[in-house]
């Protein structure tokens, strides 16, 4: 099944199509997004989610914004509208740096286009569509390469634990952590996967289990608090997750609960891998302590699948992400290669490496925020 979590249909007057991830696995529904406001809401409510997918979806937002300009706007007016749209979209979710990375690229492209005195508003919009499509295509390639680079880490007979969803639904391509598993499966590797349920929003049981089932990979869903017991029983040989933002020292923010898994894995001598594209690195941050952690609505904890599971009005703490320390990460799998025992030097070295077959925009250090 070709999932395509994010899809642009048409030219500059086109529409953004998103899979409504809130309704999976019960219903597979594609939503048409026609305005920046709708896109902001889709990101905020996790209709589209997962760091790379959020970035790719946001890249198309300013094109939608320009569709709503009436009359014959000048390129300067169009640029102004694009910058406004970017700022607005940047307020949708704070943790995944891919959002800011993609919007920075769109801003830069819009400014570059507007500098040319010949550029019209229409021309600027066309330049943005090309850039958004490039961001989209790059993500597809990065996902595949992450899978190829990580596949050797998954051996015959392994049981692999994953958390949240870092699959096709979370990217424009075949995922990050799950890409490694998909590639290993395609190469005939015999392994099985345990998927943490991932409370409060159940991305693991709803999305990861669904994706792995579609791919014919044996998957078993467990509640989040079962991971330690499985490790103690010798049932887990590797843990692999995605990331939302990785600081220059290798500290990595990912879905809440990832940090606990890294400590459990270390305690049990199990390798702990993060899979992420270069667009997830934030080289402006010295460590994970500086990564902004999204706090979400208490209702997500009070309610589970439309059933009230805690008393109304009770105090709730609902951070959406936590930070795994670099010292507890065995390796980070990127599209450029695998960074073993990640640290500042190794990260800078690998991300700074040019790849002849990559577009220019993939070279050099990742974007900052
Ligand atoms: O709140 P979400 O569902 O957007 O959180 C997603 C995650 O934590 C993923 O693991 C991360 O974005 C990596 S996706 C390739």
Coordinates of C-alpha atoms and ligand atoms in Angstrom, one line a residue:
X1 CA 0.0 0.0 0.0
X2 CA 1.4 3.4 -1.0
X3 CA 0.6 5.4 2.1
X4 CA 1.5 9.0 1.1
X5 CA 0.8 10.8 4.3
X6 CA 1.4 14.2 2.6
X7 CA 0.5 14.8 -1.1
X8 CA 0.2 17.9 -3.2
X9 CA -2.3 17.6 -6.0
X10 CA -2.1 20.0 -9.0
X11 CA 0.0 23.0 -9.8
X12 CA 0.1 26.4 -8.0
X13 CA -3.7 26.3 -7.7
X14 CA -3.6 22.8 -6.2
X15 CA -4.6 21.4 -2.9
X16 CA -2.8 19.6 -0.1
X17 CA -4.0 16.1 0.7
X18 CA -3.4 14.6 4.2
X19 CA -4.3 11.2 5.7
X20 CA -6.4 12.0 8.8
X21 CA -4.1 10.1 11.2
X22 CA -6.5 10.7 14.1
X23 CA -9.0 8.2 12.6
X24 CA -6.6 5.4 11.9
X25 CA -6.7 2.4 12.1
X26 CA -10.5 2.3 12.1
X27 CA -10.9 4.6 9.1
X28 CA -8.6 5.6 6.2
X29 CA -9.7 9.1 5.2
X30 CA -7.8 11.7 3.1
X31 CA -8.5 15.3 3.9
X32 CA -8.1 18.2 1.5
X33 CA -6.4 21.2 3.0
X34 CA -7.0 24.5 1.2
X35 CA -5.8 27.2 3.6
X36 CA -3.0 28.0 6.0
X37 CA -5.5 28.0 8.9
X38 CA -6.7 24.5 8.0
X39 CA -3.0 23.3 7.8
X40 CA -2.1 24.9 11.1
X41 CA -5.1 23.1 12.7
X42 CA -4.1 19.8 11.0
X43 CA -0.6 20.0 12.5
X44 CA -1.8 21.1 15.9
X45 CA -4.4 18.3 16.2
X46 CA -2.0 15.6 14.9
X47 CA -4.1 15.0 11.7
X48 CA -0.6 15.1 10.2
X49 CA 2.2 14.3 12.6
X50 CA 5.7 12.9 12.8
X51 CA 8.6 15.4 12.4
X52 CA 9.4 15.0 8.7
X53 CA 5.8 14.8 7.6
X54 CA 5.0 18.1 9.5
X55 CA 7.9 19.8 7.8
X56 CA 6.9 18.6 4.3
X57 CA 3.2 19.5 4.9
X58 CA 4.2 23.0 6.2
X59 CA 6.3 23.7 3.1
X60 CA 3.2 23.7 1.0
X61 CA 1.3 26.1 3.3
X62 CA 2.5 29.4 1.9
X63 CA 1.4 28.2 -1.6
X64 CA -2.1 27.9 -0.2
X65 CA -1.8 31.3 1.4
X66 CA -1.0 32.9 -1.9
X67 CA -4.1 31.3 -3.5
X68 CA -6.2 33.5 -1.2
X69 CA -4.7 36.8 -2.4
X70 CA -7.1 38.7 -4.5
X71 CA -6.6 41.3 -7.3
X72 CA -3.2 41.5 -8.9
X73 CA -0.8 41.3 -6.0
X74 CA 2.8 42.5 -6.4
X75 CA 5.7 40.2 -5.7
X76 CA 6.4 42.3 -2.5
X77 CA 2.8 41.7 -1.3
X78 CA 3.2 38.0 -2.1
X79 CA 6.4 37.8 -0.1
X80 CA 4.8 39.5 2.8
X81 CA 2.0 37.0 2.7
X82 CA 4.4 34.1 2.6
X83 CA 6.4 35.4 5.6
X84 CA 3.1 35.8 7.5
X85 CA 2.1 32.2 6.6
X86 CA 5.5 30.9 7.7
X87 CA 5.3 32.6 11.1
X88 CA 1.8 31.4 11.7
X89 CA 2.7 27.8 10.8
X90 CA 5.7 27.9 13.0
X91 CA 3.4 28.4 16.0
X92 CA 1.6 25.1 15.4
X93 CA 3.9 22.8 17.3
X94 CA 7.3 23.6 19.0
X95 CA 9.4 20.5 19.2
X96 CA 10.0 18.9 15.8
X97 CA 12.7 21.0 14.1
X98 CA 11.8 19.8 10.7
X99 CA 8.9 22.2 10.7
X100 CA 11.2 25.2 11.2
X101 CA 13.8 23.8 8.8
X102 CA 11.2 23.5 6.0
X103 CA 9.7 26.9 6.7
X104 CA 13.2 28.5 6.7
X105 CA 13.8 27.0 3.3
X106 CA 10.5 28.4 2.0
X107 CA 11.2 31.8 3.4
X108 CA 14.7 31.9 1.8
X109 CA 13.3 30.8 -1.5
X110 CA 10.5 33.4 -1.4
X111 CA 13.1 36.2 -0.6
X112 CA 15.4 35.0 -3.4
X113 CA 12.5 35.0 -5.9
X114 CA 11.3 38.4 -4.7
X115 CA 14.7 40.0 -5.2
X116 CA 14.4 39.5 -8.9
X117 CA 12.6 42.6 -10.3
X118 CA 11.1 40.5 -13.0
X119 CA 9.3 38.1 -10.5
X120 CA 5.5 38.3 -10.3
X121 CA 3.4 37.0 -7.4
X122 CA 2.6 34.1 -9.7
X123 CA 6.2 33.4 -10.4
X124 CA 7.1 33.5 -6.7
X125 CA 4.3 31.0 -6.0
X126 CA 5.7 28.7 -8.7
X127 CA 9.2 29.0 -7.2
X128 CA 7.8 28.0 -3.8
X129 CA 6.0 25.0 -5.3
X130 CA 9.2 23.8 -6.8
X131 CA 11.0 24.2 -3.5
X132 CA 8.2 22.4 -1.6
X133 CA 8.3 19.5 -4.1
X134 CA 12.0 19.4 -3.7
X135 CA 11.7 19.2 0.1
X136 CA 9.1 16.4 -0.4
X137 CA 11.3 14.4 -2.8
X138 CA 14.4 14.8 -0.6
X139 CA 12.5 13.4 2.3
X140 CA 11.5 10.3 0.2
X141 CA 15.2 9.7 -0.6
X142 CA 16.4 10.4 2.9
X143 CA 13.9 7.8 4.3
X144 CA 15.0 5.2 1.9
X145 CA 18.7 5.8 2.6
X146 CA 18.1 5.7 6.4
X147 CA 16.5 2.3 5.8
X148 CA 19.4 1.1 3.7
X149 CA 22.0 2.4 6.2
X150 CA 20.3 0.8 9.2
X151 CA 19.4 -2.6 7.9
X152 CA 22.6 -4.3 8.9
X153 CA 21.7 -3.6 12.6
X154 CA 18.7 -5.8 12.4
X155 CA 19.8 -9.5 12.5
X156 CA 17.9 -12.7 12.0
X157 CA 16.0 -13.8 15.1
X158 CA 15.8 -10.3 16.6
X159 CA 12.8 -8.9 18.4
X160 CA 12.9 -5.1 18.0
X161 CA 11.1 -2.7 20.2
X162 CA 9.8 0.6 18.8
X163 CA 7.9 3.5 20.3
X164 CA 5.4 6.0 18.8
X165 CA 5.3 6.0 15.0
X166 CA 8.3 6.7 12.8
X167 CA 6.9 5.1 9.6
X168 CA 5.5 6.2 6.3
X169 CA 2.7 8.1 8.1
X170 CA 5.3 10.2 9.9
X171 CA 7.3 11.2 6.7
X172 CA 6.8 11.8 3.0
X173 CA 8.6 8.5 2.3
X174 CA 8.8 5.1 4.0
X175 CA 9.7 6.4 7.4
X176 CA 12.8 6.5 9.5
X177 CA 12.9 3.9 12.3
X178 CA 10.3 1.8 10.4
X179 CA 12.2 2.3 7.1
X180 CA 15.1 0.3 8.7
X181 CA 12.6 -2.5 9.5
X182 CA 11.0 -2.3 6.0
X183 CA 14.4 -2.6 4.3
X184 CA 15.5 -5.4 6.6
X185 CA 12.2 -7.3 5.8
X186 CA 12.6 -6.7 2.1
X187 CA 16.1 -8.3 2.3
X188 CA 14.5 -11.4 3.9
X189 CA 15.7 -10.8 7.4
X190 CA 13.7 -12.8 9.9
X191 CA 12.7 -10.6 12.9
X192 CA 9.6 -9.5 14.8
X193 CA 8.6 -6.1 16.3
X194 CA 7.1 -5.1 19.6
X195 CA 5.2 -1.8 19.3
X196 CA 4.7 0.3 22.4
X197 CA 1.1 1.5 22.6
X198 CA 2.4 5.1 23.2
X199 CA -0.1 6.8 25.5
X200 CA -1.7 9.3 25.5
X201 CA -2.5 9.3 21.7
X202 CA -1.6 5.7 20.9
X203 CA 0.5 6.3 17.8
X204 CA 2.2 3.0 18.4
X205 CA -0.8 0.8 18.5
X206 CA -2.9 2.8 16.1
X207 CA -0.3 3.7 13.5
X208 CA 2.9 1.6 13.8
X209 CA 1.0 -1.7 14.3
X210 CA -1.1 -0.8 11.3
X211 CA 1.8 0.0 9.1
X212 CA 3.8 -3.1 10.0
X213 CA 0.8 -5.3 9.5
X214 CA 0.3 -3.9 6.0
X215 CA 4.0 -4.7 5.3
X216 CA 3.6 -8.3 6.5
X217 CA 6.0 -7.8 9.4
X218 CA 5.1 -9.7 12.6
X219 CA 4.1 -7.1 15.2
X220 CA 2.9 -7.4 18.8
X221 CA 1.5 -4.4 20.6
X222 CA 2.4 -3.9 24.3
X223 CA 1.4 -1.3 26.8
X224 CA 4.1 1.2 27.5
X225 CA 4.8 -0.1 31.0
X226 CA 5.6 -3.6 29.8
X227 CA 8.9 -2.8 28.0
X228 CA 11.2 -3.3 31.0
X229 CA 9.7 -6.8 31.7
X230 CA 10.2 -7.9 28.1
X231 CA 13.8 -6.7 28.2
X232 CA 14.4 -8.6 31.5
X233 CA 12.9 -11.7 29.9
X234 CA 15.4 -11.4 27.0
X235 CA 12.7 -10.8 24.5
X236 CA 14.2 -7.6 23.0
X237 CA 17.5 -7.5 21.1
X238 CA 17.3 -3.8 19.8
X239 CA 15.3 -0.7 20.3
X240 CA 14.8 1.7 17.5
X241 CA 12.8 5.0 17.4
X242 CA 12.7 8.2 15.4
X243 CA 13.4 11.7 16.7
X244 CA 11.9 15.1 16.6
X245 CA 15.0 17.2 17.2
X246 CA 18.6 16.2 17.8
X247 CA 21.1 18.7 19.4
X248 CA 24.7 19.0 18.2
X249 CA 25.9 16.8 21.1
X250 CA 23.5 13.9 20.0
X251 CA 20.8 14.4 22.7
X252 CA 17.6 13.5 20.9
X253 CA 14.0 14.6 21.6
X254 CA 11.3 12.0 20.7
X255 CA 7.9 11.0 21.9
X256 CA 7.4 10.9 25.6
X257 CA 8.6 7.5 26.9
X258 CA 11.6 7.3 24.7
X259 CA 13.9 8.4 27.4
X260 CA 12.7 5.7 29.8
X261 CA 13.3 3.1 27.1
X262 CA 16.9 4.3 26.6
X263 CA 17.6 3.8 30.3
X264 CA 15.9 0.4 30.3
X265 CA 17.9 -0.6 27.3
X266 CA 21.2 0.5 28.8
X267 CA 20.4 -1.4 32.0
X268 CA 19.7 -4.6 30.1
X269 CA 22.6 -4.2 27.7
X270 CA 20.4 -3.7 24.6
X271 CA 21.4 -1.4 21.7
X272 CA 19.3 1.7 21.5
X273 CA 19.1 3.3 18.0
X274 CA 17.6 6.6 16.8
X275 CA 16.8 6.9 13.0
X276 CA 16.5 10.4 11.7
X277 CA 17.3 12.5 8.6
X278 CA 19.7 15.5 8.6
X279 CA 16.6 17.7 8.7
X280 CA 16.0 16.6 12.3
X281 CA 19.3 17.9 13.6
X282 CA 19.4 21.3 15.2
X283 CA 23.1 22.2 15.2
X284 CA 22.3 25.5 16.9
X285 CA 21.5 23.7 20.2
X286 CA 24.4 22.6 22.4
X287 CA 22.4 20.0 24.1
X288 CA 19.0 18.5 24.6
X289 CA 18.3 20.7 27.6
X290 CA 17.6 23.6 25.1
X291 CA 15.0 21.6 23.1
X292 CA 11.5 23.1 23.6
X293 CA 9.1 20.4 24.8
X294 CA 5.5 20.7 23.8
X295 CA 2.9 20.6 26.5
X296 CA -0.4 19.2 25.3
X297 CA -4.0 19.4 26.4
X298 CA -4.8 17.6 29.7
X299 CA -7.9 16.1 28.0
X300 CA -5.5 13.8 26.1
X301 CA -4.7 12.1 29.4
X302 CA -8.1 12.3 31.0
X303 CA -9.7 10.6 28.0
X304 CA -8.5 7.5 26.1
X305 CA -10.3 6.6 22.9
X306 CA -13.3 8.6 23.9
X307 CA -13.6 7.0 27.3
X308 CA -13.0 9.0 30.4
X309 CA -10.2 7.4 32.3
X310 CA -9.4 10.0 35.0
X311 CA -11.7 12.3 37.0
X312 CA -12.7 15.6 35.4
X313 CA -10.6 18.5 36.7
X314 CA -7.8 16.4 38.0
X315 CA -4.3 17.8 37.7
X316 CA -2.6 16.5 34.6
X317 CA 1.0 16.8 33.3
X318 CA 1.2 16.1 29.6
X319 CA 4.6 16.7 28.0
X320 CA 4.5 15.3 24.4
X321 CA 8.3 14.6 24.2
X322 CA 11.3 13.8 26.3
X323 CA 15.0 13.9 25.6
X324 CA 17.3 10.8 25.4
X325 CA 20.9 11.6 26.3
X326 CA 23.5 11.0 23.7
X327 CA 25.4 8.7 26.1
X328 CA 22.5 6.3 26.1
X329 CA 22.2 6.2 22.3
X330 CA 24.2 3.4 20.6
X331 CA 24.0 5.0 17.2
X332 CA 22.0 7.5 15.1
X333 CA 21.1 6.2 11.7
X334 CA 20.9 9.0 9.1
X335 CA 20.7 9.1 5.3
X336 CA 24.4 10.0 5.2
X337 CA 25.5 7.1 7.4
X338 CA 25.4 5.7 10.9
X339 CA 26.9 7.8 13.8
X340 CA 28.1 5.3 16.4
X341 CA 28.3 6.7 20.0
X342 CA 27.1 10.1 18.8
X343 CA 29.0 13.2 19.9
X344 CA 29.6 16.7 18.6
X345 CA 32.6 15.9 16.4
X346 CA 31.0 12.8 14.9
X347 CA 27.7 14.6 14.2
X348 CA 29.4 17.6 12.6
X349 CA 31.7 15.4 10.6
X350 CA 28.9 13.2 9.1
X351 CA 26.4 16.0 8.5
X352 CA 29.0 18.2 6.9
X353 CA 29.9 15.5 4.4
X354 CA 28.8 16.2 0.8
X355 CA 27.1 13.5 -1.1
X356 CA 27.7 13.8 -4.9
X357 CA 24.2 12.3 -5.7
X358 CA 22.3 14.6 -3.3
X359 CA 20.8 17.9 -4.2
X360 CA 22.8 20.9 -2.8
X361 CA 20.1 21.6 -0.2
X362 CA 21.0 18.3 1.6
X363 CA 24.6 19.4 2.0
X364 CA 26.1 21.1 5.0
X365 CA 24.8 21.4 8.5
X366 CA 21.2 21.1 9.1
X367 CA 19.0 24.1 9.7
X368 CA 18.8 25.9 12.9
X369 CA 16.0 27.5 14.9
Ligands
LIG1 O1 3.4 13.8 18.5 P1 3.9 13.1 17.2 O2 3.0 11.9 16.9 O3 4.1 14.0 16.1 O4 5.3 12.5 17.6 C1 6.0 11.8 16.6 C2 7.3 11.2 17.1 O5 7.7 11.3 18.3 C3 8.1 10.5 16.1 O6 8.8 9.4 16.7 C4 9.1 11.4 15.5 O7 8.4 12.6 15.0 C5 9.9 10.8 14.4 S1 8.9 10.5 13.0 C6 9.9 9.9 11.7

